[in-house]
PDB file of C-alpha atoms in Angstrom:
ATOM      1  CA  LEU A   9     -15.735 -60.721 169.865  1.00  0.00           C
ATOM      2  CA  LEU A  10     -13.940 -60.521 166.567  1.00  0.00           C
ATOM      3  CA  LEU A  11     -10.369 -59.405 165.924  1.00  0.00           C
ATOM      4  CA  ILE A  12      -9.425 -58.551 162.358  1.00  0.00           C
ATOM      5  CA  PRO A  13      -5.636 -58.021 162.268  1.00  0.00           C
ATOM      6  CA  ALA A  14      -4.161 -55.229 160.139  1.00  0.00           C
ATOM      7  CA  ASP A  15      -1.699 -57.779 158.707  1.00  0.00           C
ATOM      8  CA  LYS A  16      -3.669 -59.487 155.921  1.00  0.00           C
ATOM      9  CA  ASP A  17      -1.516 -62.631 156.373  1.00  0.00           C
ATOM     10  CA  LEU A  18      -2.969 -63.182 159.861  1.00  0.00           C
ATOM     11  CA  GLU A  19      -6.355 -64.809 160.218  1.00  0.00           C
ATOM     12  CA  PRO A  20      -9.218 -63.117 162.058  1.00  0.00           C
ATOM     13  CA  LEU A  21      -9.899 -64.470 165.545  1.00  0.00           C
ATOM     14  CA  TYR A  22     -13.268 -64.803 167.227  1.00  0.00           C
ATOM     15  CA  ALA A  23     -14.568 -65.769 170.643  1.00  0.00           C
ATOM     16  CA  ALA A  24     -17.759 -65.645 172.637  1.00  0.00           C
ATOM     17  CA  THR A  25     -18.426 -65.490 176.338  1.00  0.00           C
ATOM     18  CA  SER A  26     -21.192 -64.774 178.817  1.00  0.00           C
ATOM     19  CA  VAL A  27     -21.029 -62.393 181.729  1.00  0.00           C
ATOM     20  CA  PRO A  28     -21.394 -64.378 184.979  1.00  0.00           C
ATOM     21  CA  PRO A  29     -24.895 -64.197 186.498  1.00  0.00           C
ATOM     22  CA  ASP A  30     -23.715 -62.428 189.685  1.00  0.00           C
ATOM     23  CA  LEU A  31     -22.240 -59.592 187.588  1.00  0.00           C
ATOM     24  CA  VAL A  32     -25.363 -59.351 185.451  1.00  0.00           C
ATOM     25  CA  ARG A  33     -27.414 -59.007 188.667  1.00  0.00           C
ATOM     26  CA  LEU A  34     -25.118 -56.182 189.817  1.00  0.00           C
ATOM     27  CA  LEU A  35     -25.483 -54.383 186.493  1.00  0.00           C
ATOM     28  CA  CYS A  36     -29.242 -54.943 186.317  1.00  0.00           C
ATOM     29  CA  LYS A  37     -29.738 -52.570 189.232  1.00  0.00           C
ATOM     30  CA  ARG A  38     -29.634 -49.921 186.528  1.00  0.00           C
ATOM     31  CA  LYS A  39     -32.485 -49.705 184.002  1.00  0.00           C
ATOM     32  CA  ALA A  40     -30.230 -49.341 180.936  1.00  0.00           C
ATOM     33  CA  TYR A  41     -27.723 -52.050 181.821  1.00  0.00           C
ATOM     34  CA  ILE A  42     -27.098 -53.312 178.263  1.00  0.00           C
ATOM     35  CA  TYR A  43     -24.778 -50.388 177.642  1.00  0.00           C
ATOM     36  CA  LEU A  44     -22.719 -51.460 180.665  1.00  0.00           C
ATOM     37  CA  LEU A  45     -22.429 -54.958 179.202  1.00  0.00           C
ATOM     38  CA  GLU A  46     -21.266 -53.358 175.938  1.00  0.00           C
ATOM     39  CA  MET A  47     -18.535 -51.528 177.876  1.00  0.00           C
ATOM     40  CA  ILE A  48     -17.370 -54.839 179.305  1.00  0.00           C
ATOM     41  CA  ALA A  49     -17.378 -56.240 175.764  1.00  0.00           C
ATOM     42  CA  ALA A  50     -15.146 -53.344 174.699  1.00  0.00           C
ATOM     43  CA  TRP A  51     -12.731 -54.150 177.521  1.00  0.00           C
ATOM     44  CA  ILE A  52     -12.376 -57.873 176.744  1.00  0.00           C
ATOM     45  CA  PRO A  53     -10.270 -57.560 173.531  1.00  0.00           C
ATOM     46  CA  LEU A  54      -7.704 -55.480 175.439  1.00  0.00           C
ATOM     47  CA  VAL A  55      -7.420 -58.291 177.983  1.00  0.00           C
ATOM     48  CA  VAL A  56      -7.486 -61.200 175.526  1.00  0.00           C
ATOM     49  CA  TRP A  57      -5.437 -59.786 172.629  1.00  0.00           C
ATOM     50  CA  PRO A  58      -3.212 -57.077 174.172  1.00  0.00           C
ATOM     51  CA  ALA A  59      -0.265 -57.588 171.793  1.00  0.00           C
ATOM     52  CA  ALA A  60      -2.495 -57.362 168.714  1.00  0.00           C
ATOM     53  CA  LEU A  61      -4.069 -54.106 169.909  1.00  0.00           C
ATOM     54  CA  GLN A  62      -0.960 -52.132 170.850  1.00  0.00           C
ATOM     55  CA  GLY A  63      -0.943 -48.723 169.222  1.00  0.00           C
ATOM     56  CA  PRO A  64      -3.863 -47.424 167.176  1.00  0.00           C
ATOM     57  CA  PHE A  65      -6.788 -49.691 166.359  1.00  0.00           C
ATOM     58  CA  THR A  66     -10.432 -49.266 165.435  1.00  0.00           C
ATOM     59  CA  GLN A  67     -13.005 -50.618 167.852  1.00  0.00           C
ATOM     60  CA  TYR A  68     -16.458 -50.980 166.335  1.00  0.00           C
ATOM     61  CA  CYS A  69     -19.509 -50.808 168.560  1.00  0.00           C
ATOM     62  CA  ASP A  70     -23.188 -51.315 167.784  1.00  0.00           C
ATOM     63  CA  ASN A  71     -24.372 -49.557 170.957  1.00  0.00           C
ATOM     64  CA  THR A  72     -24.361 -45.764 170.624  1.00  0.00           C
ATOM     65  CA  SER A  73     -24.500 -45.127 174.382  1.00  0.00           C
ATOM     66  CA  ALA A  74     -21.405 -47.252 175.050  1.00  0.00           C
ATOM     67  CA  GLN A  75     -19.615 -45.784 172.031  1.00  0.00           C
ATOM     68  CA  GLY A  76     -20.323 -42.223 173.161  1.00  0.00           C
ATOM     69  CA  ALA A  77     -19.281 -42.811 176.758  1.00  0.00           C
ATOM     70  CA  LEU A  78     -16.069 -44.619 175.794  1.00  0.00           C
ATOM     71  CA  THR A  79     -15.205 -41.902 173.269  1.00  0.00           C
ATOM     72  CA  LYS A  80     -15.771 -39.110 175.791  1.00  0.00           C
ATOM     73  CA  GLY A  81     -14.121 -41.032 178.618  1.00  0.00           C
ATOM     74  CA  TYR A  82     -16.940 -40.434 181.082  1.00  0.00           C
ATOM     75  CA  GLY A  83     -20.614 -41.213 181.483  1.00  0.00           C
ATOM     76  CA  ALA A  84     -23.660 -40.179 183.427  1.00  0.00           C
ATOM     77  CA  ASP A  85     -23.165 -42.394 186.461  1.00  0.00           C
ATOM     78  CA  PRO A  86     -20.451 -43.852 188.693  1.00  0.00           C
ATOM     79  CA  THR A  87     -21.004 -47.447 187.508  1.00  0.00           C
ATOM     80  CA  SER A  88     -20.219 -46.645 183.885  1.00  0.00           C
ATOM     81  CA  ASN A  89     -17.367 -44.377 184.969  1.00  0.00           C
ATOM     82  CA  ALA A  90     -15.816 -47.191 187.024  1.00  0.00           C
ATOM     83  CA  LEU A  91     -15.982 -49.530 184.021  1.00  0.00           C
ATOM     84  CA  MET A  92     -14.563 -46.852 181.698  1.00  0.00           C
ATOM     85  CA  SER A  93     -11.771 -46.150 184.144  1.00  0.00           C
ATOM     86  CA  ALA A  94     -10.845 -49.828 184.117  1.00  0.00           C
ATOM     87  CA  PHE A  95     -11.079 -49.924 180.298  1.00  0.00           C
ATOM     88  CA  TRP A  96      -8.766 -46.923 179.859  1.00  0.00           C
ATOM     89  CA  HIS A  97      -6.391 -48.237 182.523  1.00  0.00           C
ATOM     90  CA  GLN A  98      -6.063 -51.488 180.549  1.00  0.00           C
ATOM     91  CA  ALA A  99      -5.624 -49.538 177.300  1.00  0.00           C
ATOM     92  CA  MET A 100      -2.751 -47.582 178.866  1.00  0.00           C
ATOM     93  CA  ARG A 101      -1.281 -50.765 180.346  1.00  0.00           C
ATOM     94  CA  VAL A 102      -1.031 -52.381 176.895  1.00  0.00           C
ATOM     95  CA  THR A 103      -0.272 -49.073 175.072  1.00  0.00           C
ATOM     96  CA  ALA A 104      -3.456 -49.298 173.002  1.00  0.00           C
ATOM     97  CA  SER A 105      -4.997 -46.273 171.340  1.00  0.00           C
ATOM     98  CA  PRO A 106      -8.575 -47.181 170.370  1.00  0.00           C
ATOM     99  CA  TYR A 107     -10.690 -45.221 167.941  1.00  0.00           C
ATOM    100  CA  PHE A 108     -14.414 -45.949 168.373  1.00  0.00           C
ATOM    101  CA  SER A 109     -16.610 -46.254 165.327  1.00  0.00           C
ATOM    102  CA  ARG A 110     -20.272 -47.127 164.906  1.00  0.00           C
ATOM    103  CA  VAL A 111     -21.437 -50.300 163.207  1.00  0.00           C
ATOM    104  CA  LYS A 112     -25.090 -51.292 162.810  1.00  0.00           C
ATOM    105  CA  SER A 113     -26.062 -54.513 164.557  1.00  0.00           C
ATOM    106  CA  THR A 114     -27.349 -55.879 161.261  1.00  0.00           C
ATOM    107  CA  THR A 115     -23.920 -55.462 159.628  1.00  0.00           C
ATOM    108  CA  ASN A 116     -21.797 -56.314 162.671  1.00  0.00           C
ATOM    109  CA  PRO A 117     -20.169 -59.714 162.042  1.00  0.00           C
ATOM    110  CA  SER A 118     -19.550 -60.178 165.778  1.00  0.00           C
ATOM    111  CA  ASP A 119     -23.264 -59.824 166.575  1.00  0.00           C
ATOM    112  CA  ALA A 120     -24.047 -63.380 165.461  1.00  0.00           C
ATOM    113  CA  ILE A 121     -20.978 -64.656 167.336  1.00  0.00           C
ATOM    114  CA  SER A 122     -22.194 -62.987 170.522  1.00  0.00           C
ATOM    115  CA  ARG A 123     -25.460 -64.884 170.149  1.00  0.00           C
ATOM    116  CA  GLY A 124     -23.721 -68.250 169.729  1.00  0.00           C
ATOM    117  CA  ASP A 125     -24.132 -68.399 165.929  1.00  0.00           C
ATOM    118  CA  TYR A 126     -20.690 -69.239 164.473  1.00  0.00           C
ATOM    119  CA  ARG A 127     -21.792 -70.202 160.939  1.00  0.00           C
ATOM    120  CA  GLU A 128     -20.504 -67.020 159.250  1.00  0.00           C
ATOM    121  CA  ALA A 129     -17.238 -67.093 161.211  1.00  0.00           C
ATOM    122  CA  GLN A 130     -16.668 -70.729 160.270  1.00  0.00           C
ATOM    123  CA  ALA A 131     -17.632 -70.095 156.635  1.00  0.00           C
ATOM    124  CA  GLN A 132     -15.092 -67.248 156.519  1.00  0.00           C
ATOM    125  CA  GLY A 133     -12.378 -69.512 157.966  1.00  0.00           C
ATOM    126  CA  TRP A 134     -11.899 -67.389 161.085  1.00  0.00           C
ATOM    127  CA  LYS A 135     -10.120 -69.036 164.011  1.00  0.00           C
ATOM    128  CA  GLU A 136     -12.080 -69.623 167.225  1.00  0.00           C
ATOM    129  CA  VAL A 137     -10.160 -69.011 170.442  1.00  0.00           C
ATOM    130  CA  GLY A 138     -11.116 -70.018 173.953  1.00  0.00           C
ATOM    131  CA  LEU A 139     -11.388 -67.400 176.665  1.00  0.00           C
ATOM    132  CA  ASP A 140     -10.449 -67.578 180.318  1.00  0.00           C
ATOM    133  CA  LEU A 141     -11.809 -64.362 181.766  1.00  0.00           C
ATOM    134  CA  THR A 142     -11.590 -65.337 185.432  1.00  0.00           C
ATOM    135  CA  ARG A 143      -9.207 -62.452 186.211  1.00  0.00           C
ATOM    136  CA  LEU A 144     -11.364 -59.941 184.331  1.00  0.00           C
ATOM    137  CA  TRP A 145     -14.532 -60.993 186.176  1.00  0.00           C
ATOM    138  CA  GLN A 146     -12.638 -60.625 189.488  1.00  0.00           C
ATOM    139  CA  GLU A 147     -11.457 -57.166 188.477  1.00  0.00           C
ATOM    140  CA  ILE A 148     -15.015 -56.108 187.636  1.00  0.00           C
ATOM    141  CA  ARG A 149     -16.227 -57.425 190.986  1.00  0.00           C
ATOM    142  CA  GLN A 150     -13.518 -55.328 192.659  1.00  0.00           C
ATOM    143  CA  GLN A 151     -14.756 -52.299 190.718  1.00  0.00           C
ATOM    144  CA  GLU A 152     -18.118 -52.719 192.469  1.00  0.00           C
ATOM    145  CA  GLU A 153     -16.886 -50.779 195.474  1.00  0.00           C
ATOM    146  CA  MET A 154     -16.606 -47.764 193.138  1.00  0.00           C
ATOM    147  CA  TRP A 155     -20.171 -48.280 191.897  1.00  0.00           C
ATOM    148  CA  PRO A 156     -22.874 -46.004 193.176  1.00  0.00           C
ATOM    149  CA  LYS A 157     -24.555 -46.453 196.482  1.00  0.00           C
ATOM    150  CA  THR A 158     -28.243 -45.947 196.135  1.00  0.00           C
ATOM    151  CA  GLY A 159     -30.862 -44.053 198.028  1.00  0.00           C
ATOM    152  CA  LYS A 160     -30.430 -43.328 201.708  1.00  0.00           C
ATOM    153  CA  ALA A 161     -26.883 -44.773 202.041  1.00  0.00           C
ATOM    154  CA  MET A 162     -25.508 -42.334 199.438  1.00  0.00           C
ATOM    155  CA  GLU A 163     -27.417 -39.403 200.904  1.00  0.00           C
ATOM    156  CA  GLU A 164     -26.146 -40.171 204.412  1.00  0.00           C
ATOM    157  CA  GLU A 165     -22.537 -40.520 203.242  1.00  0.00           C
ATOM    158  CA  LEU A 166     -22.617 -37.225 201.325  1.00  0.00           C
ATOM    159  CA  THR A 167     -24.342 -35.397 204.183  1.00  0.00           C
ATOM    160  CA  ALA A 168     -21.748 -36.693 206.658  1.00  0.00           C
ATOM    161  CA  ALA A 169     -18.882 -35.765 204.314  1.00  0.00           C
ATOM    162  CA  ALA A 170     -20.215 -32.233 203.896  1.00  0.00           C
ATOM    163  CA  ALA A 171     -20.757 -31.831 207.660  1.00  0.00           C
ATOM    164  CA  GLU A 172     -17.194 -33.028 208.392  1.00  0.00           C
ATOM    165  CA  GLY A 173     -15.676 -30.849 205.693  1.00  0.00           C
ATOM    166  CA  ASN A 174     -14.327 -33.875 203.799  1.00  0.00           C
ATOM    167  CA  ALA A 175     -14.366 -32.323 200.347  1.00  0.00           C
ATOM    168  CA  GLU A 176     -12.471 -35.258 198.833  1.00  0.00           C
ATOM    169  CA  LEU A 177     -15.475 -37.522 199.488  1.00  0.00           C
ATOM    170  CA  LEU A 178     -17.879 -35.259 197.644  1.00  0.00           C
ATOM    171  CA  PRO A 179     -18.588 -36.127 194.002  1.00  0.00           C
ATOM    172  CA  ARG A 180     -16.808 -34.080 191.364  1.00  0.00           C
ATOM    173  CA  LYS A 181     -17.310 -33.945 187.640  1.00  0.00           C
ATOM    174  CA  HIS A 182     -14.282 -34.857 185.584  1.00  0.00           C
ATOM    175  CA  HIS A 183     -14.316 -34.055 181.901  1.00  0.00           C
ATOM    176  CA  TRP A 184     -11.768 -35.815 179.778  1.00  0.00           C
ATOM    177  CA  GLN A 185     -11.829 -36.262 176.035  1.00  0.00           C
ATOM    178  CA  ALA A 186     -10.329 -39.459 174.666  1.00  0.00           C
ATOM    179  CA  PRO A 187      -7.912 -38.699 171.828  1.00  0.00           C
ATOM    180  CA  SER A 188      -9.164 -39.074 168.276  1.00  0.00           C
ATOM    181  CA  LEU A 189      -6.972 -40.755 165.727  1.00  0.00           C
ATOM    182  CA  PRO A 190      -6.180 -39.168 162.374  1.00  0.00           C
ATOM    183  CA  GLN A 191      -7.840 -40.836 159.379  1.00  0.00           C
ATOM    184  CA  ALA A 192      -4.524 -42.340 158.216  1.00  0.00           C
ATOM    185  CA  ALA A 193      -4.062 -44.171 161.528  1.00  0.00           C
ATOM    186  CA  ARG A 194      -7.599 -45.543 161.383  1.00  0.00           C
ATOM    187  CA  THR A 195      -7.201 -47.174 157.992  1.00  0.00           C
ATOM    188  CA  CYS A 196      -4.046 -49.169 158.740  1.00  0.00           C
ATOM    189  CA  ALA A 197      -4.966 -50.361 162.224  1.00  0.00           C
ATOM    190  CA  PRO A 198      -6.395 -53.682 163.414  1.00  0.00           C
ATOM    191  CA  HIS A 199     -10.113 -53.839 164.155  1.00  0.00           C
ATOM    192  CA  ALA A 200     -11.960 -55.206 167.186  1.00  0.00           C
ATOM    193  CA  LEU A 201     -15.703 -55.733 166.991  1.00  0.00           C
ATOM    194  CA  TYR A 202     -18.064 -56.526 169.835  1.00  0.00           C
TER     195      TYR A 202
END
């Protein structure tokens, strides 16, 4: 993670973390789980630096699937939708208004940090901060109950809901477009990279 404040007098902050193995196992049930990890990475700055990210800010992402889903506000499956719901809930809680922009992995300064290589960050004089993400990991574990059931369990639940006339249990598509920021707001805002 890398936070570049809009105020040039403030130093950039960086941090690195690993997703706990039990959460990785939960996410690995899906073939394309890296994009789910990228969504978690997008969520972390809102938890760690909420005051710095109030109002408009640019969030750079080097994963196009995560960027697209976060921009649209919904994805193709309940797992990603549960994570996006939690992301947008945190954004509203801290009054953040993220604008998502693409950055190539090769030019993303937080990419090396995420791999444990702090040489560039140290050479630039950026400040390393420690992370305690215990509460965030607990919140993600609680989100698991919103994650998809697979195979026969899901089929049985939907069949029973339809037979009982419980329409509220049946899946619905929700389409919501995250707001885009005007160009002027993007240029004067802080930046979060992951």
